[in-house]
PDB file of C-alpha atoms in Angstrom:
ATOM      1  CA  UNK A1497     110.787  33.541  48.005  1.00  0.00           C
ATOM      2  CA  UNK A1498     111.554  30.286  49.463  1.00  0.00           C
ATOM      3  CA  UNK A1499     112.372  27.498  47.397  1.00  0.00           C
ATOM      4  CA  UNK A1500     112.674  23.739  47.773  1.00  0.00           C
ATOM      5  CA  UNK A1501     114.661  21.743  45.266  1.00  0.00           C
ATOM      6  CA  UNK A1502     114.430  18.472  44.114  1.00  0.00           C
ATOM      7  CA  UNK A1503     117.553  17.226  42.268  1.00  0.00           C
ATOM      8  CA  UNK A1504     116.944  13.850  40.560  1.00  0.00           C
ATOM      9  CA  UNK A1505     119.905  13.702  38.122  1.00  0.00           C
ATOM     10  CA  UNK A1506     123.256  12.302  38.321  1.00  0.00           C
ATOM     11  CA  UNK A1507     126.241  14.527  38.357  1.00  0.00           C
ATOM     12  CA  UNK A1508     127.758  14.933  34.526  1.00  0.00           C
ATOM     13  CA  UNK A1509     125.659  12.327  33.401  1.00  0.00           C
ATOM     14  CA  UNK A1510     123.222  14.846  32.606  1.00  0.00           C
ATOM     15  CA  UNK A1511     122.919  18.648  32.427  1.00  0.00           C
ATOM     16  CA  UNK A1512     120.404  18.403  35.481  1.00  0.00           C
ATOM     17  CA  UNK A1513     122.560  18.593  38.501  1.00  0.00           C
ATOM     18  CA  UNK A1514     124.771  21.128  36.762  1.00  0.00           C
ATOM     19  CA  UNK A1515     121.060  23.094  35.912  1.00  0.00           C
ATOM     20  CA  UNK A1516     120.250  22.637  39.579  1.00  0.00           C
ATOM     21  CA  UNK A1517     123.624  24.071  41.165  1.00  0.00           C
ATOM     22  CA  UNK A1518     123.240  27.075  38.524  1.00  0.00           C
ATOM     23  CA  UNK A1519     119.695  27.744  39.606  1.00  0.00           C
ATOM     24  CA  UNK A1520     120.332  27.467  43.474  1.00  0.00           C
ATOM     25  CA  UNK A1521     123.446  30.100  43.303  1.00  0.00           C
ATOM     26  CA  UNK A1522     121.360  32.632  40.711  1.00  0.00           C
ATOM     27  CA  UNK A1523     118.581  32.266  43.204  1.00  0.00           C
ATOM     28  CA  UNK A1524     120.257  33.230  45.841  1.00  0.00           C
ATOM     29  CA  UNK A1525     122.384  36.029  44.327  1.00  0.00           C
ATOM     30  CA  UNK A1526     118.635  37.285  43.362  1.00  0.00           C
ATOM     31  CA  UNK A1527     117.755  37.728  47.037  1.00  0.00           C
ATOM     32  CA  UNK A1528     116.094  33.956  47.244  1.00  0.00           C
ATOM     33  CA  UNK A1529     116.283  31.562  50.183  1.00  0.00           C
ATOM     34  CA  UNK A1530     117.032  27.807  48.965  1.00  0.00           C
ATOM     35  CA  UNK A1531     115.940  26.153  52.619  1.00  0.00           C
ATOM     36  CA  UNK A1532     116.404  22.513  51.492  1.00  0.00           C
ATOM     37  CA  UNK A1533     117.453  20.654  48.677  1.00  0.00           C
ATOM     38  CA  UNK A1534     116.603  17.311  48.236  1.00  0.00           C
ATOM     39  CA  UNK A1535     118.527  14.845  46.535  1.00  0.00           C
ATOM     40  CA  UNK A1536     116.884  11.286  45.445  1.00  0.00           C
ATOM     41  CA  UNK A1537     117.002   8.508  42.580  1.00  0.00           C
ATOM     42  CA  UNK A1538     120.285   8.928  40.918  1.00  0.00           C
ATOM     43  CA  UNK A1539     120.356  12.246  42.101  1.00  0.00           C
ATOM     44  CA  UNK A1540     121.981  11.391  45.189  1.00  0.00           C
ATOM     45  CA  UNK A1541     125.555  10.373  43.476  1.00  0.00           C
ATOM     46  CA  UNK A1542     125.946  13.948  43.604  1.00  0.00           C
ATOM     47  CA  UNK A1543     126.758  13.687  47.367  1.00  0.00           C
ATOM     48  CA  UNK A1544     129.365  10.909  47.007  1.00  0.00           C
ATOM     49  CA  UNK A1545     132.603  11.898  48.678  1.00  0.00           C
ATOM     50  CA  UNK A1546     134.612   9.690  46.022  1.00  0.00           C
ATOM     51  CA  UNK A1547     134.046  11.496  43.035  1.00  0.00           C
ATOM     52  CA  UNK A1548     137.094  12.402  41.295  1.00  0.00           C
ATOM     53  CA  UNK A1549     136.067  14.492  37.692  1.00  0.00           C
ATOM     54  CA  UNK A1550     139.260  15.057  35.118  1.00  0.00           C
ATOM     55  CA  UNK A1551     140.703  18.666  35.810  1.00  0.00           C
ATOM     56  CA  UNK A1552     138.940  20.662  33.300  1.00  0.00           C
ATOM     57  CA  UNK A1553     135.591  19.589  34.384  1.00  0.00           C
ATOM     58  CA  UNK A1554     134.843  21.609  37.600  1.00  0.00           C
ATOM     59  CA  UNK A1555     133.551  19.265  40.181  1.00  0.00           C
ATOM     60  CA  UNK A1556     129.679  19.884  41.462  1.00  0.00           C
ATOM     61  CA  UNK A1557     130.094  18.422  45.193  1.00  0.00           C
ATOM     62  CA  UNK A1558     131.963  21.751  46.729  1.00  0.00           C
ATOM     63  CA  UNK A1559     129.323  23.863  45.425  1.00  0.00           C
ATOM     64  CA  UNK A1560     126.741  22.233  46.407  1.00  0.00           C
ATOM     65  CA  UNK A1561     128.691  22.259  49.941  1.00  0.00           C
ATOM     66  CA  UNK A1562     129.192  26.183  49.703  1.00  0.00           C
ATOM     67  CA  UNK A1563     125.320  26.250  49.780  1.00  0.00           C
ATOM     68  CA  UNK A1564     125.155  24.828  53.096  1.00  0.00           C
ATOM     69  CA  UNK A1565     127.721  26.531  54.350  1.00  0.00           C
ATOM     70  CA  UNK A1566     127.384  30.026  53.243  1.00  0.00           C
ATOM     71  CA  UNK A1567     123.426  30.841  53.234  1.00  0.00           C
ATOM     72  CA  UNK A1568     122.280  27.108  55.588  1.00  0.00           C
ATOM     73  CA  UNK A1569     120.584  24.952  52.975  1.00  0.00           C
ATOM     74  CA  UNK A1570     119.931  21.978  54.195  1.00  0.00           C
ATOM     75  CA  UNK A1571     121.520  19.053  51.905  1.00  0.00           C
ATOM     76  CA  UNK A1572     119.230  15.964  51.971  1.00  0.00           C
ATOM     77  CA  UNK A1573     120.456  12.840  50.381  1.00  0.00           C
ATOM     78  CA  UNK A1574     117.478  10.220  50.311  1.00  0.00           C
ATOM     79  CA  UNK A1575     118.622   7.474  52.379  1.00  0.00           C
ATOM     80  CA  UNK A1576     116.542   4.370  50.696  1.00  0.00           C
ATOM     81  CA  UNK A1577     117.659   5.953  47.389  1.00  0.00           C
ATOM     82  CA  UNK A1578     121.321   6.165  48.663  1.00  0.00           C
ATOM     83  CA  UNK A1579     121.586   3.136  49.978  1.00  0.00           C
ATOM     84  CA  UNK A1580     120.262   1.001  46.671  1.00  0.00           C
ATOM     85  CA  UNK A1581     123.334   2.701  45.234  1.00  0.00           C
ATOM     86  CA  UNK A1582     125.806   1.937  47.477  1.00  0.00           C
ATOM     87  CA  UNK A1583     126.230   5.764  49.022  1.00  0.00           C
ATOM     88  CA  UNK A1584     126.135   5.170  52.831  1.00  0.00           C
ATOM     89  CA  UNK A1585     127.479   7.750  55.850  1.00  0.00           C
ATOM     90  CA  UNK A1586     129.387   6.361  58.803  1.00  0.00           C
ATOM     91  CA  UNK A1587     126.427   4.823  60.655  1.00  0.00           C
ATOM     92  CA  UNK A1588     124.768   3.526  57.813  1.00  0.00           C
ATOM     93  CA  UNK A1589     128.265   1.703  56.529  1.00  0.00           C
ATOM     94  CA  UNK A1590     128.220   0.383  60.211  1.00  0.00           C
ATOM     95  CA  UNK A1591     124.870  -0.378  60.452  1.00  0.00           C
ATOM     96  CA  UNK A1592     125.031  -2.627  56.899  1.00  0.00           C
ATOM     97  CA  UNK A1593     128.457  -3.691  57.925  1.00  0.00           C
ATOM     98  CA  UNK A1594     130.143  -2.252  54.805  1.00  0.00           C
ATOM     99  CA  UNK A1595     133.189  -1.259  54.462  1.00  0.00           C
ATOM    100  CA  UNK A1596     133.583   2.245  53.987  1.00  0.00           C
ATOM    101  CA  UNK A1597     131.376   5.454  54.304  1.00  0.00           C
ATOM    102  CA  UNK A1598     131.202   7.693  51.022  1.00  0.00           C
ATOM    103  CA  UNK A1599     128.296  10.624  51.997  1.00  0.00           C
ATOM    104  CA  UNK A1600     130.423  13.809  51.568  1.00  0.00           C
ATOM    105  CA  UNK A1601     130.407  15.953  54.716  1.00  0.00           C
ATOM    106  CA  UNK A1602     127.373  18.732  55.175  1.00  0.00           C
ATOM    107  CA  UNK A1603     124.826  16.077  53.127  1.00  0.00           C
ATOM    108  CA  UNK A1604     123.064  14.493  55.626  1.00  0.00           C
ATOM    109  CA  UNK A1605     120.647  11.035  54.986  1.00  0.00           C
ATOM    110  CA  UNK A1606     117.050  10.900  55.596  1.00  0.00           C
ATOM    111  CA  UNK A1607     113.961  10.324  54.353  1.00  0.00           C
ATOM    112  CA  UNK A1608     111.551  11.235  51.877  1.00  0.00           C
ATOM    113  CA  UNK A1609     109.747  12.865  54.620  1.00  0.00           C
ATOM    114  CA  UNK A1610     111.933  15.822  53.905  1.00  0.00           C
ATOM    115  CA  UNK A1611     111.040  16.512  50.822  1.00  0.00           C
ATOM    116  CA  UNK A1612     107.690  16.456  51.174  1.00  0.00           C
ATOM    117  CA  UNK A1613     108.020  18.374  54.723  1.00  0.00           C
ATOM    118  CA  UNK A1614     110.043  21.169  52.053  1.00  0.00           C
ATOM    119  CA  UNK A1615     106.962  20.519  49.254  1.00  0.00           C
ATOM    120  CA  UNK A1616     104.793  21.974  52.124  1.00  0.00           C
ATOM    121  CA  UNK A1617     106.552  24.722  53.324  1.00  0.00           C
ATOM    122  CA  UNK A1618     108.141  26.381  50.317  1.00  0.00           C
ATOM    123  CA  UNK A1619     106.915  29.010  48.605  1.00  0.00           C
ATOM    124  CA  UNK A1620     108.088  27.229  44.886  1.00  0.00           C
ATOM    125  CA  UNK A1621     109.120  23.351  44.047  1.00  0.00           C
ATOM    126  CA  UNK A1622     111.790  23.539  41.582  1.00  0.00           C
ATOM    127  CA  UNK A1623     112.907  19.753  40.263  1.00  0.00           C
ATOM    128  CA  UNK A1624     115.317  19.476  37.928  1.00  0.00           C
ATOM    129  CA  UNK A1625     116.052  15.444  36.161  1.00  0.00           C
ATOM    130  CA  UNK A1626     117.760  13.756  34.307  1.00  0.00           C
TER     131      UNK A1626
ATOM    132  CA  UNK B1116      98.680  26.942  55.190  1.00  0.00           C
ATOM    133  CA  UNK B1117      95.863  25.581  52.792  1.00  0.00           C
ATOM    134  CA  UNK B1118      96.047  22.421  51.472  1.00  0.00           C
ATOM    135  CA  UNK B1119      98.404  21.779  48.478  1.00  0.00           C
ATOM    136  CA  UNK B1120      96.725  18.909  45.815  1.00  0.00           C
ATOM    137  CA  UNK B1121      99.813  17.037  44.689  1.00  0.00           C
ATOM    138  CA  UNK B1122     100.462  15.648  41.035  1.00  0.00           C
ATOM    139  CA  UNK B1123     102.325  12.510  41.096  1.00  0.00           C
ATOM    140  CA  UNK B1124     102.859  11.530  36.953  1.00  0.00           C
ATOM    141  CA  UNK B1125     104.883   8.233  36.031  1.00  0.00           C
ATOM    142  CA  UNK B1126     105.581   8.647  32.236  1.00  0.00           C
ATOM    143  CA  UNK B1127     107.874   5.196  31.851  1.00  0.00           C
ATOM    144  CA  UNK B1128     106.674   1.778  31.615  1.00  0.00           C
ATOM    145  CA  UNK B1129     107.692  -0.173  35.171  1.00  0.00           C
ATOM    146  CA  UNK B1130     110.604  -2.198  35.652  1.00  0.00           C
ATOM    147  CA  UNK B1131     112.663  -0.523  32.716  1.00  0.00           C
ATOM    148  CA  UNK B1132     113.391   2.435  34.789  1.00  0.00           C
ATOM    149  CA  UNK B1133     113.244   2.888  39.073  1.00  0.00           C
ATOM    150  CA  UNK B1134     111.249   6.255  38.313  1.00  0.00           C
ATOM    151  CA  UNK B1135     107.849   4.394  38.568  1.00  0.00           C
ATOM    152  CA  UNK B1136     109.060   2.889  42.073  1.00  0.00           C
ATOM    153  CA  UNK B1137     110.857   6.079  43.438  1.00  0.00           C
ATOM    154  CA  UNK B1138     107.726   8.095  42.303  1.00  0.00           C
ATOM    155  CA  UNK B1139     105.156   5.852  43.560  1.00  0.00           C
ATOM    156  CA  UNK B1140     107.064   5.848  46.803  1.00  0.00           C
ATOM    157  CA  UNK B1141     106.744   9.829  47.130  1.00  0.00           C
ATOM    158  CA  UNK B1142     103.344   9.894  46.143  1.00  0.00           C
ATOM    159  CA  UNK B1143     102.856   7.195  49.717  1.00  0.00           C
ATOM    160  CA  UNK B1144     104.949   9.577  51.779  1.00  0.00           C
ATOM    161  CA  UNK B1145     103.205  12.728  50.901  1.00  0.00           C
ATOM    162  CA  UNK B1146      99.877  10.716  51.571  1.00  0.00           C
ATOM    163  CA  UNK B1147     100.805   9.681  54.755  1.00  0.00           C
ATOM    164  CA  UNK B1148     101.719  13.703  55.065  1.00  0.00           C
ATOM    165  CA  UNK B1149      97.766  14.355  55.136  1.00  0.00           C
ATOM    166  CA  UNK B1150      98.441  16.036  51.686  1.00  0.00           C
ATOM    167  CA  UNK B1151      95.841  15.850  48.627  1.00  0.00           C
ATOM    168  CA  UNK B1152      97.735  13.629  46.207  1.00  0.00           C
ATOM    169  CA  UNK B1153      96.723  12.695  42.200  1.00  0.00           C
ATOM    170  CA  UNK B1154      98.849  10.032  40.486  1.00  0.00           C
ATOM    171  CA  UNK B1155      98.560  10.020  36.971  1.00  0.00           C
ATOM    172  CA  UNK B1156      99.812   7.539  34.089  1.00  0.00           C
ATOM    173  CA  UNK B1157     101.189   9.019  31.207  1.00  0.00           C
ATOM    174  CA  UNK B1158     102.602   7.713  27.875  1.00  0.00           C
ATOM    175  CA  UNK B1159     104.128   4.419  28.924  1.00  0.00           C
ATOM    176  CA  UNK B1160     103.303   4.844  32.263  1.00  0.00           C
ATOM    177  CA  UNK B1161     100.404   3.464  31.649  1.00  0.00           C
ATOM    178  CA  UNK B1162     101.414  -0.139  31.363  1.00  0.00           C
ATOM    179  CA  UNK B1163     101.827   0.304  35.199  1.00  0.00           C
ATOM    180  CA  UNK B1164      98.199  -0.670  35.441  1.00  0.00           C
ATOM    181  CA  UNK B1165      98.075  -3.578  32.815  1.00  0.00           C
ATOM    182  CA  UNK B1166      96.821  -6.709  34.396  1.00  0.00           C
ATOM    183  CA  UNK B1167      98.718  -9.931  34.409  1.00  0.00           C
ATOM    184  CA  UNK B1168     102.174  -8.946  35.665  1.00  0.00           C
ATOM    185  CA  UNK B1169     104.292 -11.139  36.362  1.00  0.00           C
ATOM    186  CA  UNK B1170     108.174  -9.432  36.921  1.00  0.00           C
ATOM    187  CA  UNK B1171     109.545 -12.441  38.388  1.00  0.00           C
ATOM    188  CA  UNK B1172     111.490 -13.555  35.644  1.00  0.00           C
ATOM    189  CA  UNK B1173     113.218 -10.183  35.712  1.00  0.00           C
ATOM    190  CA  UNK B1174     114.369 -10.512  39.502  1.00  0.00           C
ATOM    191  CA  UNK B1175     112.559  -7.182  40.258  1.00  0.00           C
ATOM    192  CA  UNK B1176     109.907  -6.340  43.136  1.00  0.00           C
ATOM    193  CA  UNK B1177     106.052  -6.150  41.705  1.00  0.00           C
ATOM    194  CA  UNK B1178     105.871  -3.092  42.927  1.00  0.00           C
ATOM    195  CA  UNK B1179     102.766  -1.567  40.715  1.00  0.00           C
ATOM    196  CA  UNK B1180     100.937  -3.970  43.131  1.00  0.00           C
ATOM    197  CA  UNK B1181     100.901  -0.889  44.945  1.00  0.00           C
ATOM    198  CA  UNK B1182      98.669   1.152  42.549  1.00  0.00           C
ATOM    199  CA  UNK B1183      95.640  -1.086  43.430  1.00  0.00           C
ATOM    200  CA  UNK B1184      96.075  -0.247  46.915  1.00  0.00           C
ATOM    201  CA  UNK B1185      96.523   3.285  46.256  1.00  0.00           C
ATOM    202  CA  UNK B1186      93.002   4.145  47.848  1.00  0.00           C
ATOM    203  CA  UNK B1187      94.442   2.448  51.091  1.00  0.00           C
ATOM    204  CA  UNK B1188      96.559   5.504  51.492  1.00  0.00           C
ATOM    205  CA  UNK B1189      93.759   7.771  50.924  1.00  0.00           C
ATOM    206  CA  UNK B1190      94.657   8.601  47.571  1.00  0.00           C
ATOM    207  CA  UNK B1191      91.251   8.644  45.286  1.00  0.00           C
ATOM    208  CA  UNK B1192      92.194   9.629  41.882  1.00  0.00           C
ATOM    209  CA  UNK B1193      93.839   7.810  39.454  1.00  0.00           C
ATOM    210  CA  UNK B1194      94.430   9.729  35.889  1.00  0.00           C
ATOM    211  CA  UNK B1195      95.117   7.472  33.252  1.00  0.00           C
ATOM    212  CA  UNK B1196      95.756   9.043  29.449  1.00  0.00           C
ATOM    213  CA  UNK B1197      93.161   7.337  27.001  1.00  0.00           C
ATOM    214  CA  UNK B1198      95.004   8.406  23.878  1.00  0.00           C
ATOM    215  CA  UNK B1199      98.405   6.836  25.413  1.00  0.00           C
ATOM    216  CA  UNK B1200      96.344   3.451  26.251  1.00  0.00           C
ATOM    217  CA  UNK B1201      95.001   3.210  22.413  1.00  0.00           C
ATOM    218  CA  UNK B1202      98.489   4.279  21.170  1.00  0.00           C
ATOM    219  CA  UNK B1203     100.081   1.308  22.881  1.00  0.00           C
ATOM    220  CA  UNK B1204      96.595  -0.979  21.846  1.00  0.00           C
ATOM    221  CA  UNK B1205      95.347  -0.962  25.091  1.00  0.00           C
ATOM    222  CA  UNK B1206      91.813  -0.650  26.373  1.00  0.00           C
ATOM    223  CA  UNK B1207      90.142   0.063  29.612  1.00  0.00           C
ATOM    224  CA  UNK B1208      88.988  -3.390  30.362  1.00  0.00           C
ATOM    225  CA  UNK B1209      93.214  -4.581  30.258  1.00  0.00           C
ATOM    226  CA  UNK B1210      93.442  -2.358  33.322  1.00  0.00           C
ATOM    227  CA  UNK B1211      93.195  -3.428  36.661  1.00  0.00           C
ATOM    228  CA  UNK B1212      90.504  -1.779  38.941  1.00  0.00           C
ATOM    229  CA  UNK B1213      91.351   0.488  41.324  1.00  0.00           C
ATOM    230  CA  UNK B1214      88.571   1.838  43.946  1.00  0.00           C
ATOM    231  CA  UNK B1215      88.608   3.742  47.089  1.00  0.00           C
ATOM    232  CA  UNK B1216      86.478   4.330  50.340  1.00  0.00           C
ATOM    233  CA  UNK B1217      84.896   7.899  50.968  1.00  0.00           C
ATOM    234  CA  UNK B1218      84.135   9.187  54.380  1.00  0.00           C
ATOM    235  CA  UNK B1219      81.097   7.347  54.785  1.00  0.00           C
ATOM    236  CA  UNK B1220      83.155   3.685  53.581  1.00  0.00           C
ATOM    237  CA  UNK B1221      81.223   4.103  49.978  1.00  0.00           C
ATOM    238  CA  UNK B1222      83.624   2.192  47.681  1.00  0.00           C
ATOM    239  CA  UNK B1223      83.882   4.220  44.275  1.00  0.00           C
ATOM    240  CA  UNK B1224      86.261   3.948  41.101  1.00  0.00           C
ATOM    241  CA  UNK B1225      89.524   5.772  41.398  1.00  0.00           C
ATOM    242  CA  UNK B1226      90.021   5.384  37.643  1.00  0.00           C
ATOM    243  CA  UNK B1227      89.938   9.033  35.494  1.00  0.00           C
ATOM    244  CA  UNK B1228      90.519   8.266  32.078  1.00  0.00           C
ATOM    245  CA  UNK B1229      91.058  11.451  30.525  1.00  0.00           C
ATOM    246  CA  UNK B1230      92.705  12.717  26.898  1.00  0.00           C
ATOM    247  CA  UNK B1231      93.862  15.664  25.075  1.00  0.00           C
ATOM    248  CA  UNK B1232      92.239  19.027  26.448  1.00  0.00           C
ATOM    249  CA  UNK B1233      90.435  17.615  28.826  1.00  0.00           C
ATOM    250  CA  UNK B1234      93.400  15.829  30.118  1.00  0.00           C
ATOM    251  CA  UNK B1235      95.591  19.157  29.866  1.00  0.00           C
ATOM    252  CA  UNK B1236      92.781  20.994  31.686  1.00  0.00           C
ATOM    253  CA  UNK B1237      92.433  18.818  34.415  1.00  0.00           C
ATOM    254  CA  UNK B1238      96.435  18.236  34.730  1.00  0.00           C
ATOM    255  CA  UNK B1239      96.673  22.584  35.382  1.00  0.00           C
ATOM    256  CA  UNK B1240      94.880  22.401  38.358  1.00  0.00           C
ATOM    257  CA  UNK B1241      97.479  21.131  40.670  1.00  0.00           C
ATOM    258  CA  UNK B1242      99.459  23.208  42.822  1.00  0.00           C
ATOM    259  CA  UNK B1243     102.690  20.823  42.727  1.00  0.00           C
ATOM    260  CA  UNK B1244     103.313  18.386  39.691  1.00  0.00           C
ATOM    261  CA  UNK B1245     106.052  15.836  40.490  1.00  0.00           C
ATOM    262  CA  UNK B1246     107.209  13.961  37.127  1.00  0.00           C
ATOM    263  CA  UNK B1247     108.935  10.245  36.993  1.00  0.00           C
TER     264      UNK B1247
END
């Protein structure tokens, strides 16, 4: 089956993104295709480059990553969502003339379009929140 | 593909929390997709539709202006909870009206007040249910 996720909650502030990651990789393991995941409201700290969690609490970010990288999901950061909260790529830091970009690499920005473009098209919505 | 009907439900009063803002904005986008969308008030979400706003004072945008408009973006149906309005001491005639324009440019009420079962029953029959 093909899945779309919506990830709404903030890394560790919550269980949600850790609920999320979990759900993607068992998914997948099971034979499921994750084509886009979609991150929005406070959601979207979980693409910051600039997170830096103690050692004994496993970071979220690289996994995330690994999904794009090993089976193609498609990261999605919101980019009206990212930008209220100060999470901006290169162009976007250039664009607002800030200065400095924090999107992690293989999370791209764009807009809400996408998720409802992956609402459409997947088989299943999964959302997980705060 | 058939047509999916969309749930959008804001649970939280406004201004407190983004989710009403964030949620409303979906529930635009996936309008403006052609798709079939609901938007529902729930528990304090329904102080989104109180009349008399005024969120000045807190520095934020007005932004449940929008839910008047909603018919503007071709989205007809507006589910409000009855049991959450009297819970809070709110009636019907606190809420602002909210109408739309069928095919033919008939303006009708967008307003579905709705409780308990019937609410339940009616909340089931959507394909995707996105919560704020």
């Amino acid at each position: 089956m093909n899945y779309a996720i919506l990830v709404s909650a903030a890394p560790f502030s919550t269980q949600g993104a850790h609920n999320a990651i979990n759900f993607c990789e068992a998914a997948i393991d099971a034979g499921h295709r994750i084509a886009r995941v979609f991150f929005y409201q406070d959601g979207v700290h979980n693409a910051s480059a600039l997170a830096c969690p103690p050692q004994d609490e496993p970071p979220l970010t690289p996994r995330w990553q690994a999904l794009h990288t090993t089976h193609g999901t498609d990261l999605v950061v919101c980019i009206a969502a990212a930008q209220r909260r100060g999470l901006l790529d290169e162009d976007e830091a250039r664009r607002h003339d800030k200065p400095a970009a924090n999107l992690a690499g293989h999370f791209r920005l764009s807009g809400l379009g996408q998720l409802a473009e992956a609402a459409i098209e997947a088989d299943r919505v999964v959302a997980f929140h705060a | 593909m058939p047509e999916r009907r969309f749930l959008l439900s804001l649970s939280r009063a406004p201004y407190g929390h983004l989710d009403g803002q964030e949620g409303l904005d979906l529930a635009l986008v996936l309008a403006a997709f052609g798709q079939n969308v609901t938007v529902a008030l729930l528990d304090d979400g329904v102080y989104h539709l109180t009349r008399g706003q005024d969120s000045s004072a807190l520095g934020l945008k007005p932004y449940t202006r929008q839910l008047p408009a909603l018919g503007d973006f071709d989205i007809r149906e507006l589910i409000v909870d009855r049991a959450a309005l009297q819970a809070r001491g709110l009636s019907a005639s606190q809420l602002q009206a909210v109408t739309h324009e069928d095919d033919d440019f008939n303006e009708h009420d967008s307003l579905l007040l709705l409780e308990g079962a019937a609410l339940a029953e009616k909340l089931a029959t959507f394909d995707i249910h996105f919560g704020f």
